[in-house]
């Protein structure tokens, strides 16, 4: 079971107990957040929203607020003496998906495994062929 949810303007494919980094969210460490803009759900059957699936929410817990690695932005124009160097660290929030709620109980049941096909019975050689094969062996 998974869902595609929009978090802070970006779309993420999320599952139960998954950890991911998203752009900085308001909230304290250890706090709970809920996302209701679910674009697609797959739980035995696929449900596509137009634009969002109603009644489905994704619940998560804020684990930490961190900064990403520094990205260096360097601009230069050759032979002109122009050089500019800037750095940027994006603020991120690490969250853990605690659950996807709002499914009907009928839809959450897994489909039964398909039945195995019976093997075709082995073909027996006609009696005439058996006699011919013993004569050929002699």
PDB file of C-alpha atoms in Angstrom:
ATOM      1  CA  UNK A   1       0.000   0.000   0.000  1.00  0.00           C
ATOM      2  CA  UNK A   2       1.392   3.380  -0.966  1.00  0.00           C
ATOM      3  CA  UNK A   3       0.227   6.874  -1.799  1.00  0.00           C
ATOM      4  CA  UNK A   4       1.496   9.855  -3.749  1.00  0.00           C
ATOM      5  CA  UNK A   5       1.100  12.971  -1.619  1.00  0.00           C
ATOM      6  CA  UNK A   6       1.961  16.627  -2.160  1.00  0.00           C
ATOM      7  CA  UNK A   7       4.104  18.040   0.656  1.00  0.00           C
ATOM      8  CA  UNK A   8       5.293  21.665   0.524  1.00  0.00           C
ATOM      9  CA  UNK A   9       4.692  21.854  -3.227  1.00  0.00           C
ATOM     10  CA  UNK A  10       6.558  18.634  -4.118  1.00  0.00           C
ATOM     11  CA  UNK A  11       5.137  15.168  -4.780  1.00  0.00           C
ATOM     12  CA  UNK A  12       6.408  12.143  -2.842  1.00  0.00           C
ATOM     13  CA  UNK A  13       5.621   8.429  -3.033  1.00  0.00           C
ATOM     14  CA  UNK A  14       5.164   7.349   0.594  1.00  0.00           C
ATOM     15  CA  UNK A  15       4.565   4.094   2.449  1.00  0.00           C
ATOM     16  CA  UNK A  16       4.016   3.144   6.081  1.00  0.00           C
ATOM     17  CA  UNK A  17       7.102   3.709   8.347  1.00  0.00           C
ATOM     18  CA  UNK A  18       9.083   5.423   5.553  1.00  0.00           C
ATOM     19  CA  UNK A  19      11.520   8.201   6.494  1.00  0.00           C
ATOM     20  CA  UNK A  20      12.124  11.091   4.123  1.00  0.00           C
ATOM     21  CA  UNK A  21      13.462  14.634   3.961  1.00  0.00           C
ATOM     22  CA  UNK A  22      11.121  17.419   2.849  1.00  0.00           C
ATOM     23  CA  UNK A  23      11.433  21.194   2.699  1.00  0.00           C
ATOM     24  CA  UNK A  24      11.221  22.841   6.126  1.00  0.00           C
ATOM     25  CA  UNK A  25       7.828  22.364   7.810  1.00  0.00           C
ATOM     26  CA  UNK A  26       6.393  24.389  10.664  1.00  0.00           C
ATOM     27  CA  UNK A  27       6.225  22.346  13.824  1.00  0.00           C
ATOM     28  CA  UNK A  28       8.386  21.170  16.678  1.00  0.00           C
ATOM     29  CA  UNK A  29      10.559  18.083  16.827  1.00  0.00           C
ATOM     30  CA  UNK A  30       8.367  15.137  17.837  1.00  0.00           C
ATOM     31  CA  UNK A  31       5.208  16.881  16.611  1.00  0.00           C
ATOM     32  CA  UNK A  32       2.559  15.323  14.398  1.00  0.00           C
ATOM     33  CA  UNK A  33       1.625  16.572  10.928  1.00  0.00           C
ATOM     34  CA  UNK A  34      -1.099  15.478   8.540  1.00  0.00           C
ATOM     35  CA  UNK A  35      -1.244  15.837   4.755  1.00  0.00           C
ATOM     36  CA  UNK A  36      -4.620  15.719   3.045  1.00  0.00           C
ATOM     37  CA  UNK A  37      -3.596  16.468  -0.546  1.00  0.00           C
ATOM     38  CA  UNK A  38      -3.267  12.825  -1.626  1.00  0.00           C
ATOM     39  CA  UNK A  39      -3.050  12.541  -5.409  1.00  0.00           C
ATOM     40  CA  UNK A  40      -3.060   8.745  -5.818  1.00  0.00           C
ATOM     41  CA  UNK A  41      -3.509   5.675  -3.634  1.00  0.00           C
ATOM     42  CA  UNK A  42      -2.771   2.020  -4.326  1.00  0.00           C
ATOM     43  CA  UNK A  43      -4.283  -0.498  -1.933  1.00  0.00           C
ATOM     44  CA  UNK A  44      -5.203  -3.540  -3.963  1.00  0.00           C
ATOM     45  CA  UNK A  45      -6.818  -1.163  -6.436  1.00  0.00           C
ATOM     46  CA  UNK A  46      -5.626   2.190  -7.749  1.00  0.00           C
ATOM     47  CA  UNK A  47      -7.522   5.385  -6.923  1.00  0.00           C
ATOM     48  CA  UNK A  48      -6.569   8.533  -8.825  1.00  0.00           C
ATOM     49  CA  UNK A  49      -7.758  11.900  -7.545  1.00  0.00           C
ATOM     50  CA  UNK A  50      -9.015  14.773  -9.614  1.00  0.00           C
ATOM     51  CA  UNK A  51      -7.044  16.696  -8.358  1.00  0.00           C
ATOM     52  CA  UNK A  52      -6.947  14.951  -4.939  1.00  0.00           C
ATOM     53  CA  UNK A  53      -8.479  11.831  -3.411  1.00  0.00           C
ATOM     54  CA  UNK A  54     -11.068  12.859  -0.825  1.00  0.00           C
ATOM     55  CA  UNK A  55     -11.167  11.238   2.603  1.00  0.00           C
ATOM     56  CA  UNK A  56      -7.571   9.962   2.581  1.00  0.00           C
ATOM     57  CA  UNK A  57      -4.924  11.507   4.837  1.00  0.00           C
ATOM     58  CA  UNK A  58      -1.252  10.755   5.385  1.00  0.00           C
ATOM     59  CA  UNK A  59      -0.056  11.151   8.969  1.00  0.00           C
ATOM     60  CA  UNK A  60       3.588  11.748   9.848  1.00  0.00           C
ATOM     61  CA  UNK A  61       5.840  12.576  12.776  1.00  0.00           C
ATOM     62  CA  UNK A  62       8.578  15.229  12.672  1.00  0.00           C
ATOM     63  CA  UNK A  63      11.880  13.569  13.578  1.00  0.00           C
ATOM     64  CA  UNK A  64      14.329  16.457  13.138  1.00  0.00           C
ATOM     65  CA  UNK A  65      15.042  19.814  11.500  1.00  0.00           C
ATOM     66  CA  UNK A  66      18.363  19.780   9.616  1.00  0.00           C
ATOM     67  CA  UNK A  67      20.276  21.619   6.921  1.00  0.00           C
ATOM     68  CA  UNK A  68      21.357  19.990   3.675  1.00  0.00           C
ATOM     69  CA  UNK A  69      24.935  19.964   2.398  1.00  0.00           C
ATOM     70  CA  UNK A  70      26.263  23.284   1.174  1.00  0.00           C
ATOM     71  CA  UNK A  71      25.867  24.036  -2.514  1.00  0.00           C
ATOM     72  CA  UNK A  72      28.523  26.384  -3.933  1.00  0.00           C
ATOM     73  CA  UNK A  73      27.399  28.915  -6.544  1.00  0.00           C
ATOM     74  CA  UNK A  74      30.423  30.313  -8.418  1.00  0.00           C
ATOM     75  CA  UNK A  75      30.096  32.905 -11.175  1.00  0.00           C
ATOM     76  CA  UNK A  76      32.990  34.115 -13.291  1.00  0.00           C
ATOM     77  CA  UNK A  77      33.559  36.177 -16.430  1.00  0.00           C
ATOM     78  CA  UNK A  78      36.902  35.418 -17.991  1.00  0.00           C
ATOM     79  CA  UNK A  79      39.439  38.178 -18.586  1.00  0.00           C
ATOM     80  CA  UNK A  80      37.278  40.706 -16.713  1.00  0.00           C
ATOM     81  CA  UNK A  81      38.324  40.019 -13.131  1.00  0.00           C
ATOM     82  CA  UNK A  82      34.734  39.218 -12.147  1.00  0.00           C
ATOM     83  CA  UNK A  83      34.315  36.377  -9.677  1.00  0.00           C
ATOM     84  CA  UNK A  84      31.454  35.848  -7.261  1.00  0.00           C
ATOM     85  CA  UNK A  85      31.170  32.927  -4.850  1.00  0.00           C
ATOM     86  CA  UNK A  86      28.066  32.188  -2.788  1.00  0.00           C
ATOM     87  CA  UNK A  87      26.996  29.206  -0.732  1.00  0.00           C
ATOM     88  CA  UNK A  88      23.544  27.934   0.179  1.00  0.00           C
ATOM     89  CA  UNK A  89      22.258  25.342   2.660  1.00  0.00           C
ATOM     90  CA  UNK A  90      18.626  24.298   2.282  1.00  0.00           C
ATOM     91  CA  UNK A  91      16.587  23.863   5.478  1.00  0.00           C
ATOM     92  CA  UNK A  92      14.991  20.412   5.593  1.00  0.00           C
ATOM     93  CA  UNK A  93      12.698  18.483   7.907  1.00  0.00           C
ATOM     94  CA  UNK A  94      13.041  14.743   8.394  1.00  0.00           C
ATOM     95  CA  UNK A  95       9.671  13.042   8.802  1.00  0.00           C
ATOM     96  CA  UNK A  96       8.484   9.475   9.290  1.00  0.00           C
ATOM     97  CA  UNK A  97       5.169   8.358   7.807  1.00  0.00           C
ATOM     98  CA  UNK A  98       3.075   6.867  10.618  1.00  0.00           C
ATOM     99  CA  UNK A  99       0.050   5.863   8.575  1.00  0.00           C
ATOM    100  CA  UNK A 100      -2.251   6.312   5.612  1.00  0.00           C
ATOM    101  CA  UNK A 101      -5.835   6.565   6.873  1.00  0.00           C
ATOM    102  CA  UNK A 102      -9.255   6.739   5.283  1.00  0.00           C
ATOM    103  CA  UNK A 103      -9.442   3.455   3.360  1.00  0.00           C
ATOM    104  CA  UNK A 104     -12.596   1.335   3.413  1.00  0.00           C
ATOM    105  CA  UNK A 105     -12.173  -2.025   5.139  1.00  0.00           C
ATOM    106  CA  UNK A 106     -13.311  -3.841   1.998  1.00  0.00           C
ATOM    107  CA  UNK A 107     -10.519  -2.326  -0.050  1.00  0.00           C
ATOM    108  CA  UNK A 108      -7.752  -3.101   2.460  1.00  0.00           C
ATOM    109  CA  UNK A 109      -8.172  -6.874   2.179  1.00  0.00           C
ATOM    110  CA  UNK A 110      -5.567  -8.448  -0.041  1.00  0.00           C
ATOM    111  CA  UNK A 111      -6.677 -10.234  -3.169  1.00  0.00           C
ATOM    112  CA  UNK A 112      -6.693 -14.033  -3.046  1.00  0.00           C
ATOM    113  CA  UNK A 113      -3.747 -15.699  -4.713  1.00  0.00           C
ATOM    114  CA  UNK A 114      -4.591 -17.061  -8.169  1.00  0.00           C
ATOM    115  CA  UNK A 115      -5.227 -20.804  -8.305  1.00  0.00           C
ATOM    116  CA  UNK A 116      -2.459 -22.951  -9.728  1.00  0.00           C
ATOM    117  CA  UNK A 117      -3.217 -24.498 -13.108  1.00  0.00           C
ATOM    118  CA  UNK A 118      -3.373 -28.273 -13.292  1.00  0.00           C
ATOM    119  CA  UNK A 119      -0.585 -29.896 -15.250  1.00  0.00           C
ATOM    120  CA  UNK A 120      -1.630 -31.676 -18.424  1.00  0.00           C
ATOM    121  CA  UNK A 121      -1.513 -35.501 -18.125  1.00  0.00           C
ATOM    122  CA  UNK A 122       1.470 -37.154 -19.777  1.00  0.00           C
ATOM    123  CA  UNK A 123       0.719 -38.426 -23.266  1.00  0.00           C
ATOM    124  CA  UNK A 124       1.015 -42.159 -23.740  1.00  0.00           C
ATOM    125  CA  UNK A 125       2.434 -43.567 -26.921  1.00  0.00           C
ATOM    126  CA  UNK A 126      -0.003 -45.584 -29.022  1.00  0.00           C
ATOM    127  CA  UNK A 127       0.563 -49.361 -28.945  1.00  0.00           C
ATOM    128  CA  UNK A 128       1.666 -49.373 -32.598  1.00  0.00           C
ATOM    129  CA  UNK A 129       4.454 -46.894 -31.876  1.00  0.00           C
ATOM    130  CA  UNK A 130       5.690 -48.916 -28.894  1.00  0.00           C
ATOM    131  CA  UNK A 131       6.077 -52.040 -31.060  1.00  0.00           C
ATOM    132  CA  UNK A 132       7.902 -50.063 -33.758  1.00  0.00           C
ATOM    133  CA  UNK A 133      10.299 -48.490 -31.286  1.00  0.00           C
ATOM    134  CA  UNK A 134      11.319 -51.899 -29.864  1.00  0.00           C
ATOM    135  CA  UNK A 135      11.928 -53.219 -33.387  1.00  0.00           C
ATOM    136  CA  UNK A 136      14.050 -50.180 -34.229  1.00  0.00           C
ATOM    137  CA  UNK A 137      16.196 -50.744 -31.155  1.00  0.00           C
ATOM    138  CA  UNK A 138      17.104 -54.288 -32.282  1.00  0.00           C
TER     139      UNK A 138
END
